[in-house]
JSON list of C-alpha atoms in Angstrom, two decimals:
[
{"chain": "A", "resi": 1, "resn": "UNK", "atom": "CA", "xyz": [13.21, -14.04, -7.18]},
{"chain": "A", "resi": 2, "resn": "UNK", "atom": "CA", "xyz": [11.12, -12.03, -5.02]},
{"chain": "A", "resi": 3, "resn": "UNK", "atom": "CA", "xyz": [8.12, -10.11, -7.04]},
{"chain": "A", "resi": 4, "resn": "UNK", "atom": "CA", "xyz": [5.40, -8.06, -5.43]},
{"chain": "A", "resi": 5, "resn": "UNK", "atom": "CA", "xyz": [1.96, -7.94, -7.78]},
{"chain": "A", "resi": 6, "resn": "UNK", "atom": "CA", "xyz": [-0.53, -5.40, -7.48]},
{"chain": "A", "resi": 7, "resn": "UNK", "atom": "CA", "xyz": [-3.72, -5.63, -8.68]},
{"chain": "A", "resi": 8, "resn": "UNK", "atom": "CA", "xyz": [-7.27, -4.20, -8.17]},
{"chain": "A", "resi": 9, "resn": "UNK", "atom": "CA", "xyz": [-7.02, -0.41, -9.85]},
{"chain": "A", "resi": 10, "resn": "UNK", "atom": "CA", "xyz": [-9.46, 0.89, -11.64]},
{"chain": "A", "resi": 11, "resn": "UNK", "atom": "CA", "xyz": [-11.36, 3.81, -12.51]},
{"chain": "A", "resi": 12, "resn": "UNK", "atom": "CA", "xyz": [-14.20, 5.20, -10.03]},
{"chain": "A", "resi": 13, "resn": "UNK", "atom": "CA", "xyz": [-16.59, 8.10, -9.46]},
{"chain": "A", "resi": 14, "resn": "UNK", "atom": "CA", "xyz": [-15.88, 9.67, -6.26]},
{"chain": "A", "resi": 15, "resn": "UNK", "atom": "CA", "xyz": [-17.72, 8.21, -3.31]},
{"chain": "A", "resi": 16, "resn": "UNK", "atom": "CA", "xyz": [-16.93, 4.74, -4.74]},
{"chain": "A", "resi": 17, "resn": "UNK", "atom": "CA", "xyz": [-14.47, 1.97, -3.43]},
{"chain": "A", "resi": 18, "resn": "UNK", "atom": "CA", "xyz": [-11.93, -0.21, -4.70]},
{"chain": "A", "resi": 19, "resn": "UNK", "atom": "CA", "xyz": [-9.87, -2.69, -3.17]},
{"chain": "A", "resi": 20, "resn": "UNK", "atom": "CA", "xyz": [-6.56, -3.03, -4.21]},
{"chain": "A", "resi": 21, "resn": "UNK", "atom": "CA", "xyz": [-4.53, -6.34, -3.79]},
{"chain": "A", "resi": 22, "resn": "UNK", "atom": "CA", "xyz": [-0.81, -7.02, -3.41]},
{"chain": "A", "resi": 23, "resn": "UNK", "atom": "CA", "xyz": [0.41, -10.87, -4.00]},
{"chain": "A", "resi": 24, "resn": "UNK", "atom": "CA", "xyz": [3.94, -11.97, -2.79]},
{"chain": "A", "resi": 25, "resn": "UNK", "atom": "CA", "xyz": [6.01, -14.16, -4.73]},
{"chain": "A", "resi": 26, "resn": "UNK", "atom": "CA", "xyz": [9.07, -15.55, -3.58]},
{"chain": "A", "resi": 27, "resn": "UNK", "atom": "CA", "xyz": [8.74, -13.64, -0.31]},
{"chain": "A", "resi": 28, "resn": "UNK", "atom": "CA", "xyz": [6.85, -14.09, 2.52]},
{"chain": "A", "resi": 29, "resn": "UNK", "atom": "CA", "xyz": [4.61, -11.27, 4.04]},
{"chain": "A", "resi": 30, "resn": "UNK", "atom": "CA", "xyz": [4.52, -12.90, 7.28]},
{"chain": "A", "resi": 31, "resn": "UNK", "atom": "CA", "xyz": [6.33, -11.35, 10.24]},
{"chain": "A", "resi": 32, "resn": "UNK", "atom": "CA", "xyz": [7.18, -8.01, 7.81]},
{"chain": "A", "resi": 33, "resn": "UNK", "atom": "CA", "xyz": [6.38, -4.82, 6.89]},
{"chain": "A", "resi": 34, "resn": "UNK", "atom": "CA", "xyz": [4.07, -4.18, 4.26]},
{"chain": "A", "resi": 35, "resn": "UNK", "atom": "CA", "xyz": [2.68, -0.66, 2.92]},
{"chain": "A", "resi": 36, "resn": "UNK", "atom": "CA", "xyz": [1.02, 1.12, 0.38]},
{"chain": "A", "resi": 37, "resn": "UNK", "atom": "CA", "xyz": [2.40, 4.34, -1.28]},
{"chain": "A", "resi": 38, "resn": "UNK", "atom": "CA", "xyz": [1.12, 6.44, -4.03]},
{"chain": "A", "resi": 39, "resn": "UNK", "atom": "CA", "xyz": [2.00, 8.88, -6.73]},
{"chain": "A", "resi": 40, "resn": "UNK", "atom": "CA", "xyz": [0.33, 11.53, -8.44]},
{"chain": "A", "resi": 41, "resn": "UNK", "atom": "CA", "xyz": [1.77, 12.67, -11.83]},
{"chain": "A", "resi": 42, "resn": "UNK", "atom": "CA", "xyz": [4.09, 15.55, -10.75]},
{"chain": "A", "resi": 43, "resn": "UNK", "atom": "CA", "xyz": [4.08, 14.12, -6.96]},
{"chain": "A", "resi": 44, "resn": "UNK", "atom": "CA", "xyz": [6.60, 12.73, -4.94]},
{"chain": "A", "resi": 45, "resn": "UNK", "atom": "CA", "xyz": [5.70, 9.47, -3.52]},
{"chain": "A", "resi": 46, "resn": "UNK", "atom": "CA", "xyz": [3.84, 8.95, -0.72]},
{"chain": "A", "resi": 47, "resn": "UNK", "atom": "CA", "xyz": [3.31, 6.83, 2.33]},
{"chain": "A", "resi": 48, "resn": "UNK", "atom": "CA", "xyz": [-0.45, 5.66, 2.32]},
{"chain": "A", "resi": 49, "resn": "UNK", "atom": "CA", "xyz": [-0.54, 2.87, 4.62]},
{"chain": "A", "resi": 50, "resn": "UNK", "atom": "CA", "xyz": [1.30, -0.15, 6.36]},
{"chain": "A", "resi": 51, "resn": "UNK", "atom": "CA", "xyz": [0.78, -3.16, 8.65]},
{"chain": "A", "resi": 52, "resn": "UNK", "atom": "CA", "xyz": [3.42, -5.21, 10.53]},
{"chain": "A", "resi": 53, "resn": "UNK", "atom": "CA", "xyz": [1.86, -8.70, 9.35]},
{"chain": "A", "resi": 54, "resn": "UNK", "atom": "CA", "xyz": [3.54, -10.40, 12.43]},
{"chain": "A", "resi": 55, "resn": "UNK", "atom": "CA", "xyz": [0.77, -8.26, 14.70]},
{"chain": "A", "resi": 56, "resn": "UNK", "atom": "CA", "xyz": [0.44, -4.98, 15.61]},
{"chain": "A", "resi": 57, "resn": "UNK", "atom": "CA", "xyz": [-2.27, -1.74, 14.40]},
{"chain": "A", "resi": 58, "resn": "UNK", "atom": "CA", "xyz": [-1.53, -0.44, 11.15]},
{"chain": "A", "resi": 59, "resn": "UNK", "atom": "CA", "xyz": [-0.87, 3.13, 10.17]},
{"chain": "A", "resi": 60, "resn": "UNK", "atom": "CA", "xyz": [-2.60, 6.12, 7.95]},
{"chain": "A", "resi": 61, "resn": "UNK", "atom": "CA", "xyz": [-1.58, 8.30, 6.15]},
{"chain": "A", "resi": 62, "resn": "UNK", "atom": "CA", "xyz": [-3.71, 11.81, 7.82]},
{"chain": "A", "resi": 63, "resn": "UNK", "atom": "CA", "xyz": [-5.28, 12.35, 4.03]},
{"chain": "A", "resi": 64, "resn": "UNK", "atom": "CA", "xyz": [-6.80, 8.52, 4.32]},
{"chain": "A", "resi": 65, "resn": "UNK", "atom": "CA", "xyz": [-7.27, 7.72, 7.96]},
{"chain": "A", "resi": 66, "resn": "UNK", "atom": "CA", "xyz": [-11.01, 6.30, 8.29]},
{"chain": "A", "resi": 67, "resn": "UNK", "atom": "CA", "xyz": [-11.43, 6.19, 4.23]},
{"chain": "A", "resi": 68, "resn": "UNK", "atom": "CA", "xyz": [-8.43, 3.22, 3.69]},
{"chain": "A", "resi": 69, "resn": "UNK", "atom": "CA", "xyz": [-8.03, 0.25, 5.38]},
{"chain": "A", "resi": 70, "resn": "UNK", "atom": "CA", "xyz": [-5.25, -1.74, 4.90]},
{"chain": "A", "resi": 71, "resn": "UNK", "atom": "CA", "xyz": [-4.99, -5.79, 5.71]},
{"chain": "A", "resi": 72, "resn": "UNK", "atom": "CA", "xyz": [-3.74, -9.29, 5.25]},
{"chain": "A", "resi": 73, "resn": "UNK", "atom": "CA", "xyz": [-4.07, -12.68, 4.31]},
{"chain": "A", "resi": 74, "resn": "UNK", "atom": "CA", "xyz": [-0.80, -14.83, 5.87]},
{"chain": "A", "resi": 75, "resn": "UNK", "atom": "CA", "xyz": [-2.19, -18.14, 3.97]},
{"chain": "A", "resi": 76, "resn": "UNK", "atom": "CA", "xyz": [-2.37, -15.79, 0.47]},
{"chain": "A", "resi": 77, "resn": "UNK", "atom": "CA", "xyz": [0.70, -14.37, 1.27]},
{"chain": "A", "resi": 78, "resn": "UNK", "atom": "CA", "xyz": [-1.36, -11.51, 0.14]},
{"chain": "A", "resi": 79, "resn": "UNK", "atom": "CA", "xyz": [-1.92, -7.83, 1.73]},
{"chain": "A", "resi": 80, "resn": "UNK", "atom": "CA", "xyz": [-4.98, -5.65, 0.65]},
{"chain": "A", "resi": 81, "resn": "UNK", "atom": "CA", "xyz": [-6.03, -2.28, 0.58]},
{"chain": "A", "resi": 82, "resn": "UNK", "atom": "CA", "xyz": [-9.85, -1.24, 0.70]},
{"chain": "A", "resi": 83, "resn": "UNK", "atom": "CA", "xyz": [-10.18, 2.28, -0.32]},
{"chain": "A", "resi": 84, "resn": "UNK", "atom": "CA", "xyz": [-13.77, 4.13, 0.39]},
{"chain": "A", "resi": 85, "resn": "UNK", "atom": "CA", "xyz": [-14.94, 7.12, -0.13]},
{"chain": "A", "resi": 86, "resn": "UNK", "atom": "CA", "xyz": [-13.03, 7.94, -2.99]},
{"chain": "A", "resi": 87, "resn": "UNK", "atom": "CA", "xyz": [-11.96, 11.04, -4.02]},
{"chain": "A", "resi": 88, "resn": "UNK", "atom": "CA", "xyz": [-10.27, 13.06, -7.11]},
{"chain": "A", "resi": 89, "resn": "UNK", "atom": "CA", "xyz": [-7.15, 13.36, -4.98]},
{"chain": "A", "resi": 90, "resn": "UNK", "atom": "CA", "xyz": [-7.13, 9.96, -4.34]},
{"chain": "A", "resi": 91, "resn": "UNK", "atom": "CA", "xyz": [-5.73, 9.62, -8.24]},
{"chain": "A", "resi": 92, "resn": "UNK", "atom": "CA", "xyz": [-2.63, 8.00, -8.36]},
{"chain": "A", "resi": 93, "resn": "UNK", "atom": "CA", "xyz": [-0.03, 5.05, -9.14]},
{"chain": "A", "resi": 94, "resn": "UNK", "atom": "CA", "xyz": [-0.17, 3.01, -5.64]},
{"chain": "A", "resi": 95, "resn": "UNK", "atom": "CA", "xyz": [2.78, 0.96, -4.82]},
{"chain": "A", "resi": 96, "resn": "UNK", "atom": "CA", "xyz": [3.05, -2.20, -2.96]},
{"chain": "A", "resi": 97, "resn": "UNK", "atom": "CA", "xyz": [6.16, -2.10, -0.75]},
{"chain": "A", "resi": 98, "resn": "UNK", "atom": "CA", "xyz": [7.96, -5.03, 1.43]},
{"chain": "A", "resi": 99, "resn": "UNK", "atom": "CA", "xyz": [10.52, -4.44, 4.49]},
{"chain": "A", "resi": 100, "resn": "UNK", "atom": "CA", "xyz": [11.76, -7.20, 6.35]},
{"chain": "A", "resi": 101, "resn": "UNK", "atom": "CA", "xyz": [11.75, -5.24, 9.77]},
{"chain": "A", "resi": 102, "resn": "UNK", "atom": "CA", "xyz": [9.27, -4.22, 11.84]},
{"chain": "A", "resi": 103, "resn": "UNK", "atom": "CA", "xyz": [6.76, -1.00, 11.16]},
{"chain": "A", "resi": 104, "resn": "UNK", "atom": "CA", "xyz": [7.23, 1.66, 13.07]},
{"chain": "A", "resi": 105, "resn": "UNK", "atom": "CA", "xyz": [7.12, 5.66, 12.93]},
{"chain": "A", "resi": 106, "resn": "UNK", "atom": "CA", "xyz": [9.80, 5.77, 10.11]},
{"chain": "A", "resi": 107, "resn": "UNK", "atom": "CA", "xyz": [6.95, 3.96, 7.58]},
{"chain": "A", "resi": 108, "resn": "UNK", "atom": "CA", "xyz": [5.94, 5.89, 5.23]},
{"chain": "A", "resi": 109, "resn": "UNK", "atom": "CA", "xyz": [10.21, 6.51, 4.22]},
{"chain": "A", "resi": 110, "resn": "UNK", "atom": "CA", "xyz": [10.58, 5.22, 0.64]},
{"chain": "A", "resi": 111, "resn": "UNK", "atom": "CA", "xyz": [14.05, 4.20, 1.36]},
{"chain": "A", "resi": 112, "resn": "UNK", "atom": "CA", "xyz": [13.75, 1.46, 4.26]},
{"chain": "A", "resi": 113, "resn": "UNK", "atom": "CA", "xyz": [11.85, -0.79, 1.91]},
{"chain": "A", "resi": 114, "resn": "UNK", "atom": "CA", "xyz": [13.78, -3.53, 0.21]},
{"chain": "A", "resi": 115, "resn": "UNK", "atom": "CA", "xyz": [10.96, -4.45, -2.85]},
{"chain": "A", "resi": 116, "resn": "UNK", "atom": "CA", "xyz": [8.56, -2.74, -5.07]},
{"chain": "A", "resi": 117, "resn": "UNK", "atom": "CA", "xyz": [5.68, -3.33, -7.31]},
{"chain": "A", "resi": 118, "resn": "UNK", "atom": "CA", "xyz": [4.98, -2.64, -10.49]},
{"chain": "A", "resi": 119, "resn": "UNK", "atom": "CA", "xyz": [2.07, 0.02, -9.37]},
{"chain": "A", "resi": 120, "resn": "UNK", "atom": "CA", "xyz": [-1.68, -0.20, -10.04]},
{"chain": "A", "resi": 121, "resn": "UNK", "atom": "CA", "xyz": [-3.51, 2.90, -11.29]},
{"chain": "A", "resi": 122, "resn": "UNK", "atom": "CA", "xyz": [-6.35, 4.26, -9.56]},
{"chain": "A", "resi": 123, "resn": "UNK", "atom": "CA", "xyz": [-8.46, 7.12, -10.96]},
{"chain": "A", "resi": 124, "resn": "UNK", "atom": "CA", "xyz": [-11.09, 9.16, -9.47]},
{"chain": "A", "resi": 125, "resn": "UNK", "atom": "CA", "xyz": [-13.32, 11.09, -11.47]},
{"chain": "A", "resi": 126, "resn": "UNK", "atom": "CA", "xyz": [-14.99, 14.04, -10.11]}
]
């Protein structure tokens, strides 16, 4: 049974940084897809980032590009998002997400990826 596990939320002041973790069970992150979406209360879900773990540059989201990095460990079967700079919009459930394929420009659609986690909350206080 294939379960995606985030961890790593938290509550922050803005300017701070968290790192958020995603653990794959059952499934391996290598040679896949793997992003990060969020959602605000009210919000539709959002792409945030992704990373083809087989090798290639990852992609932003405009609203985090050089705040969020996003990364992996193949041996941890793990993938890991550092956030920076925090801010008050940055409040949200974030997602894990797993695709088999490739990347790609379609990324941030919800519906290409086949798993989900549970969601880690992140709040940033003003």
């Amino acid at each position: 049974q294939v379960q995606l596990v985030e961890s790593g939320g938290g509550s922050v002041q803005a300017g701070g940084s968290l790192r958020l973790s995603c653990a794959a069970y059952g499934y391996s992150v290598s040679s896949n897809c793997m992003a990060w979406f969020r959602q605000a209360p009210g919000k539709e879900r959002e792409g945030v980032a992704a990373i083809y773990t087989g090798g290639s540059s990852p992609y932003y989201a405009d609203s985090v590009k050089g705040r969020f990095t996003i990364s992996q460990d193949n041996a941890k079967n793990t993938v890991y998002l550092q956030m920076n700079s925090l801010l008050p919009e940055d409040t949200a459930m974030y997602y894990c997400a797993a695709d088999w394929n490739t990347c790609g420009s379609t990324w941030y659609w919800r519906g290409r990826y086949n798993y989900w986690g549970q969601g880690t909350q992140v709040t940033v206080s003003s």
